[in-house]
Every structure is written in C-alpha cells, then in structure tokens.
C-alpha cells in the first residue's frame, strides 16, 4: 500500500483577496495590505501553538513577510540559515518565512499550517511543500493566498512550463483540490482513483472546494 500525497488530516484551501483596482501587478505591495496580513495572522492564531511556514515566491517577498510578521527569514542569501532552521525546529520561533530553499529534509511533526504567498511554481513542488503540514496526524491546513483576477503567469516568476502553470491553475479552481493533487501526483493507487474529499475516508478533512463554508465552522 502506498500513501497518497495529500494527507487526510490536512485541509487544502485557496484564498483569493480582492485587491483595489489600482493595485499594481508586482510581488510585494499586495501582500502587505492590511486584509492580507490580517488573514495570515488569523491562520497563525488558528494554528494554536503549532508551527507555521509561510512560503514566498521570491527572496524579496520573504523579506517583506518576515518584516511584517516579525519572524525570521530563510532563503539562499541568509547567512545563518542553519541557525534559523535550528531555532524553528527547537520551537524558539513558531513562524518562519521561507523560499523553496527550505529543503526537503524537514520533519517537524507539529507544523499546523503551510501558507503559500502567490501561485506555487509547480504542483509537484506544492505537493512536497504542503506535505510538511500535519505529520503528527493532527488537524492542519495548507493555504494558497493569491489575488483574485490574476489569472496569467506572474511576470516575476521565470522558467515555468505552460503545462505546469495550467496544472496549478486547475488546482486553484473551484473543484476538489485533492482530486487534482492526488490525480496528478498519484494517479490510481491500489485500484482507487480519487473523485473528491471523503470519498473513501469519512474522517478526512474536506478541502474548501468540497466544503465552501469551512470558515463558518471554525
């Protein structure tokens, strides 16, 4: 038996803030808007003492997030990367802002929330990075925050194949997120192809495509 990429105890969600019409299409200004910061801080509070990773698309985004949230940044130009990682692992800091340089080897059991600022580069990367949430089996979440209406590739992100962009777009659409994630990364496992959340496991946490009113239930 092979485990699926998506975790049953992780709720997969996408939040699309509606920005003021004059907001320029660039990587920083929108993410420090009060409504966006308030949403991120709300998800951190909802983590109830567990740890939170906030992924940025670029180093400068990570610096901005780190500044606004008062947490340590982690990217290729941070000199004390090992120290930052150690403090996060030891629980001295609950929140870390990072690029995808926050490597594959992290196995911290109580990461309650993984937030991606902006569209992930590929669904494979997203599966790996969101898979850091909830390794202890407790209820956790993986959230993408991406402005409403930004439906073309981000001009500051380079080298993404159109097929990868379209897959991420499909994941961020209105249907079941596990259906897209598991279908692409796992396909049919043990004769079973997923159709929606909870179609096999009733204890699974539903994604926001399958449970649109999830916020009212918190």
Short mmCIF file of C-alpha atoms in Angstrom, two decimals:
data_model
loop_
_atom_site.label_atom_id
_atom_site.label_comp_id
_atom_site.label_asym_id
_atom_site.label_seq_id
_atom_site.Cartn_x
_atom_site.Cartn_y
_atom_site.Cartn_z
CA UNK A 1 0.00 0.00 0.00
CA UNK A 2 1.37 3.42 -0.96
CA UNK A 3 0.27 6.51 0.91
CA UNK A 4 -1.30 9.31 -1.09
CA UNK A 5 0.46 12.66 -1.50
CA UNK A 6 -2.36 14.59 0.16
CA UNK A 7 -2.74 13.98 3.90
CA UNK A 8 -6.19 13.16 5.28
CA UNK A 9 -5.60 15.41 8.29
CA UNK A 10 -4.69 18.46 6.16
CA UNK A 11 -7.39 20.79 4.81
CA UNK A 12 -6.35 22.24 1.42
CA UNK A 13 -7.56 25.77 0.77
CA UNK A 14 -7.13 28.78 -1.54
CA UNK A 15 -7.93 32.34 -0.51
CA UNK A 16 -8.22 34.98 -3.24
CA UNK A 17 -8.20 38.51 -1.80
CA UNK A 18 -9.96 41.10 -3.95
CA UNK A 19 -7.46 43.94 -4.35
CA UNK A 20 -8.27 47.61 -5.02
CA UNK A 21 -8.49 48.13 -8.78
CA UNK A 22 -5.38 50.34 -8.98
CA UNK A 23 -3.12 47.78 -7.25
CA UNK A 24 -0.05 47.24 -9.48
CA UNK A 25 0.79 43.69 -10.59
CA UNK A 26 4.02 43.26 -8.67
CA UNK A 27 5.22 40.85 -5.98
CA UNK A 28 5.21 42.95 -2.80
CA UNK A 29 2.60 45.66 -2.43
CA UNK A 30 -0.45 43.39 -2.25
CA UNK A 31 0.94 41.02 0.37
CA UNK A 32 1.47 43.77 2.96
CA UNK A 33 -2.08 45.09 2.62
CA UNK A 34 -3.93 45.04 5.98
CA UNK A 35 -6.56 42.50 4.84
CA UNK A 36 -3.89 40.07 3.64
CA UNK A 37 -1.74 40.41 6.77
CA UNK A 38 -4.84 40.07 8.95
CA UNK A 39 -5.77 36.84 7.15
CA UNK A 40 -2.24 35.41 7.59
CA UNK A 41 -2.23 36.35 11.28
CA UNK A 42 -5.64 34.70 11.66
CA UNK A 43 -4.30 31.44 10.22
CA UNK A 44 -1.29 31.64 12.58
CA UNK A 45 -3.65 32.08 15.55
CA UNK A 46 -5.73 29.15 14.31
CA UNK A 47 -2.56 27.01 14.46
CA UNK A 48 -2.96 27.17 18.27
CA UNK A 49 0.67 26.93 19.28
CA UNK A 50 1.78 24.68 16.42
CA UNK A 51 4.31 25.88 13.88
CA UNK A 52 3.66 27.74 10.64
CA UNK A 53 5.67 28.03 7.41
CA UNK A 54 4.89 31.00 5.14
CA UNK A 55 6.39 30.43 1.68
CA UNK A 56 7.14 33.39 -0.57
CA UNK A 57 7.79 33.17 -4.31
CA UNK A 58 10.94 35.33 -4.15
CA UNK A 59 13.61 36.32 -1.62
CA UNK A 60 12.31 39.89 -1.50
CA UNK A 61 8.79 38.61 -0.77
CA UNK A 62 10.18 36.51 2.07
CA UNK A 63 11.98 39.56 3.49
CA UNK A 64 8.73 41.56 3.37
CA UNK A 65 6.75 38.77 5.07
CA UNK A 66 9.44 38.36 7.73
CA UNK A 67 9.41 42.11 8.42
CA UNK A 68 5.60 42.32 8.68
CA UNK A 69 5.13 39.18 10.79
CA UNK A 70 8.23 39.66 12.95
CA UNK A 71 9.57 36.19 12.12
CA UNK A 72 12.94 35.01 10.79
CA UNK A 73 13.51 34.73 7.02
CA UNK A 74 15.03 31.67 5.34
CA UNK A 75 16.42 31.87 1.79
CA UNK A 76 19.69 31.36 -0.08
CA UNK A 77 21.16 34.75 0.94
CA UNK A 78 20.52 34.35 4.69
CA UNK A 79 23.96 33.77 6.23
CA UNK A 80 22.79 31.92 9.35
CA UNK A 81 20.40 29.51 7.60
CA UNK A 82 21.39 26.62 9.88
CA UNK A 83 20.72 28.76 12.96
CA UNK A 84 17.34 29.95 11.65
CA UNK A 85 16.34 26.35 10.94
CA UNK A 86 17.55 25.13 14.33
CA UNK A 87 15.59 27.80 16.21
CA UNK A 88 12.45 26.88 14.25
CA UNK A 89 12.96 23.16 14.89
CA UNK A 90 13.64 23.76 18.59
CA UNK A 91 10.40 25.74 18.89
CA UNK A 92 12.08 29.03 19.82
CA UNK A 93 10.17 30.55 16.89
CA UNK A 94 6.75 29.27 15.81
CA UNK A 95 6.68 31.01 12.42
CA UNK A 96 9.22 31.07 9.61
CA UNK A 97 9.10 32.88 6.24
CA UNK A 98 10.92 30.97 3.51
CA UNK A 99 11.52 30.35 -0.16
CA UNK A 100 11.59 26.81 -1.54
CA UNK A 101 15.22 26.75 -0.28
CA UNK A 102 13.66 25.41 2.93
CA UNK A 103 14.69 21.94 1.88
CA UNK A 104 13.20 18.50 1.64
CA UNK A 105 14.73 17.24 4.88
CA UNK A 106 12.37 18.97 7.30
CA UNK A 107 10.47 16.57 9.50
CA UNK A 108 8.86 18.68 12.21
CA UNK A 109 5.74 16.88 13.47
CA UNK A 110 3.61 19.83 14.60
CA UNK A 111 3.57 22.14 11.57
CA UNK A 112 -0.09 23.15 11.70
CA UNK A 113 -0.23 25.47 8.72
CA UNK A 114 1.70 25.89 5.46
CA UNK A 115 0.85 29.13 3.66
CA UNK A 116 1.96 29.92 0.10
CA UNK A 117 2.00 33.59 -0.84
CA UNK A 118 1.18 33.66 -4.55
CA UNK A 119 0.81 30.81 -7.01
CA UNK A 120 3.20 27.86 -6.46
CA UNK A 121 5.60 27.22 -9.34
CA UNK A 122 4.51 23.61 -9.94
CA UNK A 123 2.06 21.15 -8.44
CA UNK A 124 4.94 18.79 -7.65
CA UNK A 125 6.67 21.48 -5.55
CA UNK A 126 3.36 22.31 -3.91
CA UNK A 127 2.74 18.67 -3.03
CA UNK A 128 6.16 18.48 -1.37
CA UNK A 129 5.93 21.80 0.49
CA UNK A 130 2.32 21.43 1.64
CA UNK A 131 3.21 17.89 2.73
CA UNK A 132 5.17 19.35 5.65
CA UNK A 133 1.91 20.12 7.44
CA UNK A 134 0.40 17.74 9.97
CA UNK A 135 2.99 14.99 10.11
CA UNK A 136 1.85 14.14 13.65
CA UNK A 137 -1.63 13.29 12.35
CA UNK A 138 -3.31 16.30 13.99
CA UNK A 139 -5.68 18.60 12.07
CA UNK A 140 -3.65 21.04 9.94
CA UNK A 141 -4.07 23.13 6.80
CA UNK A 142 -2.31 24.15 3.59
CA UNK A 143 -3.39 27.52 2.17
CA UNK A 144 -2.53 29.37 -1.04
CA UNK A 145 -3.13 33.15 -0.99
CA UNK A 146 -3.32 34.60 -4.49
CA UNK A 147 -5.05 37.80 -5.65
CA UNK A 148 -8.42 37.42 -7.35
CA UNK A 149 -8.27 38.08 -11.08
CA UNK A 150 -4.54 37.41 -11.53
CA UNK A 151 -5.05 34.54 -13.95
CA UNK A 152 -1.93 34.89 -16.12
CA UNK A 153 1.59 33.82 -15.08
CA UNK A 154 3.29 36.14 -12.59
CA UNK A 155 5.85 38.18 -14.60
CA UNK A 156 8.50 37.86 -11.84
CA UNK A 157 8.43 34.03 -11.98
CA UNK A 158 10.57 32.55 -14.75
CA UNK A 159 11.12 29.11 -16.22
CA UNK A 160 7.72 27.55 -15.54
CA UNK A 161 6.38 25.35 -18.35
CA UNK A 162 2.87 26.15 -19.54
CA UNK A 163 1.70 22.63 -18.62
CA UNK A 164 2.85 23.20 -15.01
CA UNK A 165 1.11 26.58 -14.91
CA UNK A 166 -2.15 25.04 -16.16
CA UNK A 167 -1.99 22.26 -13.53
CA UNK A 168 -1.60 24.78 -10.72
CA UNK A 169 -4.46 26.82 -12.22
CA UNK A 170 -6.65 23.70 -12.21
CA UNK A 171 -5.75 23.01 -8.56
CA UNK A 172 -6.66 26.59 -7.63
CA UNK A 173 -10.02 26.38 -9.44
CA UNK A 174 -13.43 25.67 -7.90
CA UNK A 175 -13.48 21.87 -7.67
CA UNK A 176 -11.95 19.37 -5.24
CA UNK A 177 -8.29 20.20 -4.61
CA UNK A 178 -7.37 16.66 -3.55
CA UNK A 179 -8.83 15.35 -6.84
CA UNK A 180 -6.30 17.46 -8.80
CA UNK A 181 -3.35 16.95 -6.41
CA UNK A 182 -3.73 13.20 -5.96
CA UNK A 183 -4.75 12.63 -9.57
CA UNK A 184 -1.58 14.28 -10.87
CA UNK A 185 0.93 13.05 -8.29
CA UNK A 186 -0.51 9.59 -7.51
CA UNK A 187 -2.96 8.59 -10.24
CA UNK A 188 -4.64 5.29 -9.39
CA UNK A 189 -3.42 3.72 -6.12
CA UNK A 190 -4.43 0.15 -5.27
CA UNK A 191 -7.19 0.30 -7.88
CA UNK A 192 -8.67 3.52 -6.49
CA UNK A 193 -8.79 6.89 -8.25
CA UNK A 194 -9.93 9.79 -6.08
CA UNK A 195 -13.06 11.71 -7.05
CA UNK A 196 -13.47 14.11 -4.11
CA UNK A 197 -12.62 14.58 -0.43
CA UNK A 198 -14.03 11.90 1.91
CA UNK A 199 -15.00 9.54 -0.91
CA UNK A 200 -13.11 6.77 0.92
CA UNK A 201 -12.24 8.15 4.35
CA UNK A 202 -15.04 9.96 6.20
CA UNK A 203 -12.56 11.33 8.75
CA UNK A 204 -10.61 13.18 6.06
CA UNK A 205 -10.62 16.98 6.36
CA UNK A 206 -12.50 18.40 3.36
CA UNK A 207 -10.89 20.99 1.10
CA UNK A 208 -12.63 24.33 0.54
CA UNK A 209 -13.84 23.10 -2.85
CA UNK A 210 -15.80 20.32 -1.13
CA UNK A 211 -16.73 22.38 1.95
CA UNK A 212 -17.07 26.05 0.89
CA UNK A 213 -18.47 27.18 4.26
CA UNK A 214 -15.49 25.88 6.28
CA UNK A 215 -14.71 29.29 7.84
CA UNK A 216 -18.16 29.43 9.46
CA UNK A 217 -17.41 26.14 11.22
CA UNK A 218 -14.15 27.18 12.87
#
